[in-house]
């Protein structure tokens, strides 16, 4: 392996599936490290072949006859690796057919930067191919890539360590976690993100968009970046862009299926609450900051915390009332409800935001977390266990860590 590689958390979830027959699809946005991860796995399969549909010759052969192409390249192989599989839509049906009819067909690994939900026959691989999401580096992965011990590994409360980690977190908050940006000079980042934006629009989507969509999608992306974490509606976006709601929904779906954004909706089980708006978060803070330069620290931090929850496979909602009360994230899992509020600024004591307090009094969640700049704290309020955690700690938590931090007493 002669390329730079940063250890990824997803590897421990992939490992049990490497020896099984099911194929593996690694999906995520451009430049998050999918190809690099495929090549690392490739080292474990001596009798294997790596192909990319970015290669014009390979692409042409596969497009003409996807099944015949797979049979040809798999001869004598124990595994085949296909990068950017989404460029040849027929490949999914070919994989299904070969897995169903040829028990000796080798294990297949694929990567893609467009959801197979946008590809004809994409759902045909269900049961034959296991899907694993890959995002830009989490804060924990970022620290590991830079050779820095994480806060969870440092048991002492040495000021220099805390200051250093806060500085690294601020750097991550601004620049994001794309692997190519980890050691890049900040002055060069606009070039990277502009190339990323252009590749997304001109390579990934050009053949999938109508003329009007091509013009409006870049405008919509900027609008969303400027309103990260703020409740918005289809009507307001439609009025701003002069588009019908159906067109807005279609463009938002394209951005979601391309792994640029995630839509978070208000929690629906409470009657009489705020229902007609939603929030949008970007899956990388650096990309969002590039698109909306000068955005406020509060929206950056909230976007980053959402990214941490998403990387841990939490499904988030938010709570918002007509009177203006709001809690940033509500997570319901295994019969447990956790309310999370993100606050900018330093704290010196266990201060509970008013909206979060109102939510706790009304709905009595099992747990609540106040993410802040610097303060650790813990307090029982009625039946709710409340924790105060610095953002640079919360952003490092794995799903199991999170369960440990927020375990009710």
PDB file of N, CA and C in Angstrom, residues 11-85:
ATOM      1  N   UNK A  11     -13.907   0.468   9.542  1.00  0.00           N
ATOM      2  CA  UNK A  11     -13.194  -0.782   9.298  1.00  0.00           C
ATOM      3  C   UNK A  11     -13.622  -1.892  10.249  1.00  0.00           C
ATOM      4  N   UNK A  12     -13.897  -1.544  11.495  1.00  0.00           N
ATOM      5  CA  UNK A  12     -14.292  -2.592  12.450  1.00  0.00           C
ATOM      6  C   UNK A  12     -15.666  -3.166  12.119  1.00  0.00           C
ATOM      7  N   UNK A  13     -16.501  -2.402  11.413  1.00  0.00           N
ATOM      8  CA  UNK A  13     -17.806  -2.918  10.994  1.00  0.00           C
ATOM      9  C   UNK A  13     -17.695  -3.720   9.695  1.00  0.00           C
ATOM     10  N   UNK A  14     -16.730  -3.366   8.868  1.00  0.00           N
ATOM     11  CA  UNK A  14     -16.503  -4.095   7.623  1.00  0.00           C
ATOM     12  C   UNK A  14     -15.874  -5.463   7.863  1.00  0.00           C
ATOM     13  N   UNK A  15     -14.980  -5.547   8.821  1.00  0.00           N
ATOM     14  CA  UNK A  15     -14.154  -6.732   9.019  1.00  0.00           C
ATOM     15  C   UNK A  15     -14.945  -8.038   9.075  1.00  0.00           C
ATOM     16  N   UNK A  16     -16.039  -8.130   9.838  1.00  0.00           N
ATOM     17  CA  UNK A  16     -16.760  -9.412   9.899  1.00  0.00           C
ATOM     18  C   UNK A  16     -17.345  -9.857   8.567  1.00  0.00           C
ATOM     19  N   UNK A  17     -17.510  -8.933   7.629  1.00  0.00           N
ATOM     20  CA  UNK A  17     -18.136  -9.258   6.352  1.00  0.00           C
ATOM     21  C   UNK A  17     -17.128  -9.608   5.263  1.00  0.00           C
ATOM     22  N   UNK A  18     -15.856  -9.450   5.539  1.00  0.00           N
ATOM     23  CA  UNK A  18     -14.854  -9.694   4.501  1.00  0.00           C
ATOM     24  C   UNK A  18     -14.780 -11.161   4.106  1.00  0.00           C
ATOM     25  N   UNK A  19     -15.057 -12.059   5.045  1.00  0.00           N
ATOM     26  CA  UNK A  19     -14.959 -13.490   4.759  1.00  0.00           C
ATOM     27  C   UNK A  19     -16.281 -14.087   4.285  1.00  0.00           C
ATOM     28  N   UNK A  20     -17.332 -13.286   4.214  1.00  0.00           N
ATOM     29  CA  UNK A  20     -18.637 -13.789   3.796  1.00  0.00           C
ATOM     30  C   UNK A  20     -18.856 -13.553   2.305  1.00  0.00           C
ATOM     31  N   UNK A  21     -19.836 -14.253   1.740  1.00  0.00           N
ATOM     32  CA  UNK A  21     -20.054 -14.178   0.299  1.00  0.00           C
ATOM     33  C   UNK A  21     -20.658 -12.851  -0.141  1.00  0.00           C
ATOM     34  N   UNK A  22     -21.470 -12.241   0.715  1.00  0.00           N
ATOM     35  CA  UNK A  22     -22.136 -11.005   0.311  1.00  0.00           C
ATOM     36  C   UNK A  22     -21.135  -9.960  -0.171  1.00  0.00           C
ATOM     37  N   UNK A  23     -21.539  -9.239  -1.211  1.00  0.00           N
ATOM     38  CA  UNK A  23     -20.707  -8.139  -1.674  1.00  0.00           C
ATOM     39  C   UNK A  23     -20.748  -6.983  -0.692  1.00  0.00           C
ATOM     40  N   UNK A  24     -19.891  -6.009  -0.911  1.00  0.00           N
ATOM     41  CA  UNK A  24     -19.813  -4.841  -0.035  1.00  0.00           C
ATOM     42  C   UNK A  24     -19.850  -3.581  -0.889  1.00  0.00           C
ATOM     43  N   UNK A  25     -20.749  -2.679  -0.534  1.00  0.00           N
ATOM     44  CA  UNK A  25     -20.828  -1.368  -1.180  1.00  0.00           C
ATOM     45  C   UNK A  25     -20.487  -0.295  -0.155  1.00  0.00           C
ATOM     46  N   UNK A  26     -19.462   0.485  -0.448  1.00  0.00           N
ATOM     47  CA  UNK A  26     -19.087   1.625   0.389  1.00  0.00           C
ATOM     48  C   UNK A  26     -19.555   2.879  -0.334  1.00  0.00           C
ATOM     49  N   UNK A  27     -20.427   3.628   0.299  1.00  0.00           N
ATOM     50  CA  UNK A  27     -21.010   4.784  -0.371  1.00  0.00           C
ATOM     51  C   UNK A  27     -20.787   6.055   0.441  1.00  0.00           C
ATOM     52  N   UNK A  28     -20.713   7.161  -0.263  1.00  0.00           N
ATOM     53  CA  UNK A  28     -20.503   8.448   0.386  1.00  0.00           C
ATOM     54  C   UNK A  28     -20.152   9.496  -0.646  1.00  0.00           C
ATOM     55  N   UNK A  29     -19.969  10.724  -0.191  1.00  0.00           N
ATOM     56  CA  UNK A  29     -19.685  11.837  -1.090  1.00  0.00           C
ATOM     57  C   UNK A  29     -18.314  11.677  -1.748  1.00  0.00           C
ATOM     58  N   UNK A  30     -18.086  12.452  -2.770  1.00  0.00           N
ATOM     59  CA  UNK A  30     -16.761  12.475  -3.400  1.00  0.00           C
ATOM     60  C   UNK A  30     -15.694  12.881  -2.386  1.00  0.00           C
ATOM     61  N   UNK A  31     -14.522  12.300  -2.525  1.00  0.00           N
ATOM     62  CA  UNK A  31     -13.311  12.703  -1.799  1.00  0.00           C
ATOM     63  C   UNK A  31     -13.330  12.381  -0.296  1.00  0.00           C
ATOM     64  N   UNK A  32     -14.225  11.491   0.142  1.00  0.00           N
ATOM     65  CA  UNK A  32     -14.218  11.155   1.574  1.00  0.00           C
ATOM     66  C   UNK A  32     -13.302   9.978   1.887  1.00  0.00           C
ATOM     67  N   UNK A  33     -12.750   9.331   0.853  1.00  0.00           N
ATOM     68  CA  UNK A  33     -11.801   8.248   1.086  1.00  0.00           C
ATOM     69  C   UNK A  33     -12.285   6.873   0.673  1.00  0.00           C
ATOM     70  N   UNK A  34     -13.319   6.789  -0.146  1.00  0.00           N
ATOM     71  CA  UNK A  34     -13.861   5.486  -0.545  1.00  0.00           C
ATOM     72  C   UNK A  34     -12.852   4.688  -1.361  1.00  0.00           C
ATOM     73  N   UNK A  35     -12.252   5.323  -2.354  1.00  0.00           N
ATOM     74  CA  UNK A  35     -11.287   4.616  -3.205  1.00  0.00           C
ATOM     75  C   UNK A  35     -10.083   4.161  -2.396  1.00  0.00           C
ATOM     76  N   UNK A  36      -9.631   5.013  -1.494  1.00  0.00           N
ATOM     77  CA  UNK A  36      -8.481   4.671  -0.654  1.00  0.00           C
ATOM     78  C   UNK A  36      -8.799   3.477   0.230  1.00  0.00           C
ATOM     79  N   UNK A  37     -10.000   3.443   0.782  1.00  0.00           N
ATOM     80  CA  UNK A  37     -10.400   2.315   1.622  1.00  0.00           C
ATOM     81  C   UNK A  37     -10.502   1.036   0.798  1.00  0.00           C
ATOM     82  N   UNK A  38     -11.058   1.126  -0.400  1.00  0.00           N
ATOM     83  CA  UNK A  38     -11.119  -0.048  -1.271  1.00  0.00           C
ATOM     84  C   UNK A  38      -9.730  -0.607  -1.537  1.00  0.00           C
ATOM     85  N   UNK A  39      -8.779   0.276  -1.809  1.00  0.00           N
ATOM     86  CA  UNK A  39      -7.422  -0.173  -2.117  1.00  0.00           C
ATOM     87  C   UNK A  39      -6.750  -0.796  -0.901  1.00  0.00           C
ATOM     88  N   UNK A  40      -7.096  -0.322   0.281  1.00  0.00           N
ATOM     89  CA  UNK A  40      -6.555  -0.940   1.497  1.00  0.00           C
ATOM     90  C   UNK A  40      -7.100  -2.357   1.668  1.00  0.00           C
ATOM     91  N   UNK A  41      -8.399  -2.528   1.426  1.00  0.00           N
ATOM     92  CA  UNK A  41      -8.991  -3.865   1.513  1.00  0.00           C
ATOM     93  C   UNK A  41      -8.410  -4.772   0.437  1.00  0.00           C
ATOM     94  N   UNK A  42      -8.116  -4.197  -0.725  1.00  0.00           N
ATOM     95  CA  UNK A  42      -7.551  -4.950  -1.844  1.00  0.00           C
ATOM     96  C   UNK A  42      -6.296  -5.712  -1.436  1.00  0.00           C
ATOM     97  N   UNK A  43      -5.506  -5.145  -0.532  1.00  0.00           N
ATOM     98  CA  UNK A  43      -4.271  -5.786  -0.085  1.00  0.00           C
ATOM     99  C   UNK A  43      -4.526  -7.139   0.568  1.00  0.00           C
ATOM    100  N   UNK A  44      -5.748  -7.370   1.050  1.00  0.00           N
ATOM    101  CA  UNK A  44      -6.073  -8.630   1.720  1.00  0.00           C
ATOM    102  C   UNK A  44      -6.502  -9.718   0.736  1.00  0.00           C
ATOM    103  N   UNK A  45      -6.582  -9.381  -0.553  1.00  0.00           N
ATOM    104  CA  UNK A  45      -7.041 -10.325  -1.572  1.00  0.00           C
ATOM    105  C   UNK A  45      -6.003 -10.397  -2.694  1.00  0.00           C
ATOM    106  N   UNK A  46      -5.025 -11.311  -2.586  1.00  0.00           N
ATOM    107  CA  UNK A  46      -3.979 -11.402  -3.622  1.00  0.00           C
ATOM    108  C   UNK A  46      -4.548 -11.667  -5.016  1.00  0.00           C
ATOM    109  N   UNK A  47      -5.557 -12.532  -5.102  1.00  0.00           N
ATOM    110  CA  UNK A  47      -6.152 -12.858  -6.395  1.00  0.00           C
ATOM    111  C   UNK A  47      -7.384 -11.976  -6.605  1.00  0.00           C
ATOM    112  N   UNK A  48      -7.124 -10.738  -6.955  1.00  0.00           N
ATOM    113  CA  UNK A  48      -8.225  -9.783  -7.095  1.00  0.00           C
ATOM    114  C   UNK A  48      -7.913  -8.787  -8.203  1.00  0.00           C
ATOM    115  N   UNK A  49      -8.922  -8.026  -8.572  1.00  0.00           N
ATOM    116  CA  UNK A  49      -8.758  -7.034  -9.636  1.00  0.00           C
ATOM    117  C   UNK A  49      -9.482  -5.754  -9.230  1.00  0.00           C
ATOM    118  N   UNK A  50      -8.799  -4.628  -9.459  1.00  0.00           N
ATOM    119  CA  UNK A  50      -9.372  -3.317  -9.140  1.00  0.00           C
ATOM    120  C   UNK A  50      -9.663  -2.577 -10.436  1.00  0.00           C
ATOM    121  N   UNK A  51     -10.887  -2.065 -10.561  1.00  0.00           N
ATOM    122  CA  UNK A  51     -11.307  -1.343 -11.752  1.00  0.00           C
ATOM    123  C   UNK A  51     -12.069  -0.096 -11.340  1.00  0.00           C
ATOM    124  N   UNK A  52     -11.914   0.944 -12.139  1.00  0.00           N
ATOM    125  CA  UNK A  52     -12.646   2.178 -11.863  1.00  0.00           C
ATOM    126  C   UNK A  52     -13.416   2.602 -13.097  1.00  0.00           C
ATOM    127  N   UNK A  53     -14.673   2.943 -12.905  1.00  0.00           N
ATOM    128  CA  UNK A  53     -15.471   3.428 -14.027  1.00  0.00           C
ATOM    129  C   UNK A  53     -15.133   4.870 -14.372  1.00  0.00           C
ATOM    130  N   UNK A  54     -14.176   5.459 -13.676  1.00  0.00           N
ATOM    131  CA  UNK A  54     -13.614   6.740 -14.106  1.00  0.00           C
ATOM    132  C   UNK A  54     -12.695   6.548 -15.307  1.00  0.00           C
ATOM    133  N   UNK A  55     -12.211   5.315 -15.495  1.00  0.00           N
ATOM    134  CA  UNK A  55     -11.370   4.981 -16.644  1.00  0.00           C
ATOM    135  C   UNK A  55     -12.279   4.852 -17.874  1.00  0.00           C
ATOM    136  N   UNK A  56     -12.081   5.689 -18.900  1.00  0.00           N
ATOM    137  CA  UNK A  56     -12.986   5.672 -20.062  1.00  0.00           C
ATOM    138  C   UNK A  56     -13.088   4.308 -20.732  1.00  0.00           C
ATOM    139  N   UNK A  57     -11.973   3.582 -20.842  1.00  0.00           N
ATOM    140  CA  UNK A  57     -12.007   2.273 -21.497  1.00  0.00           C
ATOM    141  C   UNK A  57     -12.816   1.265 -20.691  1.00  0.00           C
ATOM    142  N   UNK A  58     -12.580   1.248 -19.394  1.00  0.00           N
ATOM    143  CA  UNK A  58     -13.321   0.336 -18.514  1.00  0.00           C
ATOM    144  C   UNK A  58     -14.807   0.687 -18.537  1.00  0.00           C
ATOM    145  N   UNK A  59     -15.090   1.979 -18.466  1.00  0.00           N
ATOM    146  CA  UNK A  59     -16.482   2.450 -18.462  1.00  0.00           C
ATOM    147  C   UNK A  59     -17.210   2.017 -19.733  1.00  0.00           C
ATOM    148  N   UNK A  60     -16.569   2.181 -20.885  1.00  0.00           N
ATOM    149  CA  UNK A  60     -17.199   1.844 -22.163  1.00  0.00           C
ATOM    150  C   UNK A  60     -17.511   0.355 -22.242  1.00  0.00           C
ATOM    151  N   UNK A  61     -16.556  -0.472 -21.826  1.00  0.00           N
ATOM    152  CA  UNK A  61     -16.774  -1.922 -21.854  1.00  0.00           C
ATOM    153  C   UNK A  61     -17.940  -2.327 -20.952  1.00  0.00           C
ATOM    154  N   UNK A  62     -17.970  -1.765 -19.754  1.00  0.00           N
ATOM    155  CA  UNK A  62     -19.020  -2.125 -18.795  1.00  0.00           C
ATOM    156  C   UNK A  62     -20.383  -1.635 -19.251  1.00  0.00           C
ATOM    157  N   UNK A  63     -20.415  -0.458 -19.870  1.00  0.00           N
ATOM    158  CA  UNK A  63     -21.687   0.129 -20.295  1.00  0.00           C
ATOM    159  C   UNK A  63     -22.328  -0.697 -21.404  1.00  0.00           C
ATOM    160  N   UNK A  64     -21.514  -1.232 -22.304  1.00  0.00           N
ATOM    161  CA  UNK A  64     -22.038  -1.990 -23.442  1.00  0.00           C
ATOM    162  C   UNK A  64     -22.687  -3.299 -23.007  1.00  0.00           C
ATOM    163  N   UNK A  65     -22.062  -3.970 -22.047  1.00  0.00           N
ATOM    164  CA  UNK A  65     -22.573  -5.278 -21.611  1.00  0.00           C
ATOM    165  C   UNK A  65     -22.150  -5.510 -20.162  1.00  0.00           C
ATOM    166  N   UNK A  66     -22.900  -4.977 -19.192  1.00  0.00           N
ATOM    167  CA  UNK A  66     -22.481  -5.064 -17.788  1.00  0.00           C
ATOM    168  C   UNK A  66     -22.230  -6.488 -17.306  1.00  0.00           C
ATOM    169  N   UNK A  67     -23.130  -7.416 -17.646  1.00  0.00           N
ATOM    170  CA  UNK A  67     -22.956  -8.784 -17.165  1.00  0.00           C
ATOM    171  C   UNK A  67     -21.755  -9.454 -17.811  1.00  0.00           C
ATOM    172  N   UNK A  68     -21.619  -9.277 -19.114  1.00  0.00           N
ATOM    173  CA  UNK A  68     -20.463  -9.848 -19.797  1.00  0.00           C
ATOM    174  C   UNK A  68     -19.160  -9.262 -19.281  1.00  0.00           C
ATOM    175  N   UNK A  69     -19.176  -7.984 -18.995  1.00  0.00           N
ATOM    176  CA  UNK A  69     -17.994  -7.321 -18.434  1.00  0.00           C
ATOM    177  C   UNK A  69     -17.604  -7.949 -17.095  1.00  0.00           C
ATOM    178  N   UNK A  70     -18.577  -8.137 -16.213  1.00  0.00           N
ATOM    179  CA  UNK A  70     -18.285  -8.720 -14.900  1.00  0.00           C
ATOM    180  C   UNK A  70     -17.751 -10.141 -15.027  1.00  0.00           C
ATOM    181  N   UNK A  71     -18.327 -10.920 -15.929  1.00  0.00           N
ATOM    182  CA  UNK A  71     -17.842 -12.289 -16.120  1.00  0.00           C
ATOM    183  C   UNK A  71     -16.404 -12.297 -16.628  1.00  0.00           C
ATOM    184  N   UNK A  72     -16.099 -11.377 -17.521  1.00  0.00           N
ATOM    185  CA  UNK A  72     -14.751 -11.325 -18.087  1.00  0.00           C
ATOM    186  C   UNK A  72     -13.707 -10.941 -17.043  1.00  0.00           C
ATOM    187  N   UNK A  73     -13.967  -9.867 -16.292  1.00  0.00           N
ATOM    188  CA  UNK A  73     -12.956  -9.367 -15.354  1.00  0.00           C
ATOM    189  C   UNK A  73     -12.844 -10.231 -14.109  1.00  0.00           C
ATOM    190  N   UNK A  74     -13.826 -11.102 -13.865  1.00  0.00           N
ATOM    191  CA  UNK A  74     -13.799 -11.916 -12.648  1.00  0.00           C
ATOM    192  C   UNK A  74     -13.166 -13.281 -12.847  1.00  0.00           C
ATOM    193  N   UNK A  75     -12.788 -13.623 -14.062  1.00  0.00           N
ATOM    194  CA  UNK A  75     -12.206 -14.943 -14.311  1.00  0.00           C
ATOM    195  C   UNK A  75     -10.924 -15.140 -13.504  1.00  0.00           C
ATOM    196  N   UNK A  76     -10.895 -16.218 -12.728  1.00  0.00           N
ATOM    197  CA  UNK A  76      -9.711 -16.542 -11.942  1.00  0.00           C
ATOM    198  C   UNK A  76      -9.514 -15.671 -10.720  1.00  0.00           C
ATOM    199  N   UNK A  77     -10.472 -14.826 -10.410  1.00  0.00           N
ATOM    200  CA  UNK A  77     -10.337 -13.896  -9.289  1.00  0.00           C
ATOM    201  C   UNK A  77     -11.117 -14.396  -8.063  1.00  0.00           C
ATOM    202  N   UNK A  78     -10.599 -14.074  -6.887  1.00  0.00           N
ATOM    203  CA  UNK A  78     -11.312 -14.315  -5.632  1.00  0.00           C
ATOM    204  C   UNK A  78     -12.181 -13.115  -5.251  1.00  0.00           C
ATOM    205  N   UNK A  79     -11.812 -11.954  -5.781  1.00  0.00           N
ATOM    206  CA  UNK A  79     -12.576 -10.738  -5.486  1.00  0.00           C
ATOM    207  C   UNK A  79     -12.348  -9.731  -6.603  1.00  0.00           C
ATOM    208  N   UNK A  80     -13.364  -8.915  -6.858  1.00  0.00           N
ATOM    209  CA  UNK A  80     -13.205  -7.800  -7.791  1.00  0.00           C
ATOM    210  C   UNK A  80     -13.665  -6.520  -7.094  1.00  0.00           C
ATOM    211  N   UNK A  81     -12.969  -5.443  -7.415  1.00  0.00           N
ATOM    212  CA  UNK A  81     -13.217  -4.142  -6.796  1.00  0.00           C
ATOM    213  C   UNK A  81     -13.600  -3.153  -7.891  1.00  0.00           C
ATOM    214  N   UNK A  82     -14.751  -2.509  -7.736  1.00  0.00           N
ATOM    215  CA  UNK A  82     -15.231  -1.565  -8.742  1.00  0.00           C
ATOM    216  C   UNK A  82     -15.475  -0.216  -8.081  1.00  0.00           C
ATOM    217  N   UNK A  83     -14.740   0.780  -8.538  1.00  0.00           N
ATOM    218  CA  UNK A  83     -14.866   2.136  -8.013  1.00  0.00           C
ATOM    219  C   UNK A  83     -15.820   2.943  -8.893  1.00  0.00           C
ATOM    220  N   UNK A  84     -16.609   3.821  -8.273  1.00  0.00           N
ATOM    221  CA  UNK A  84     -17.592   4.669  -8.963  1.00  0.00           C
ATOM    222  C   UNK A  84     -18.596   3.825  -9.746  1.00  0.00           C
ATOM    223  N   UNK A  85     -19.153   2.825  -9.075  1.00  0.00           N
ATOM    224  CA  UNK A  85     -20.057   1.877  -9.742  1.00  0.00           C
ATOM    225  C   UNK A  85     -21.291   2.564 -10.326  1.00  0.00           C
TER     226      UNK A  85
END
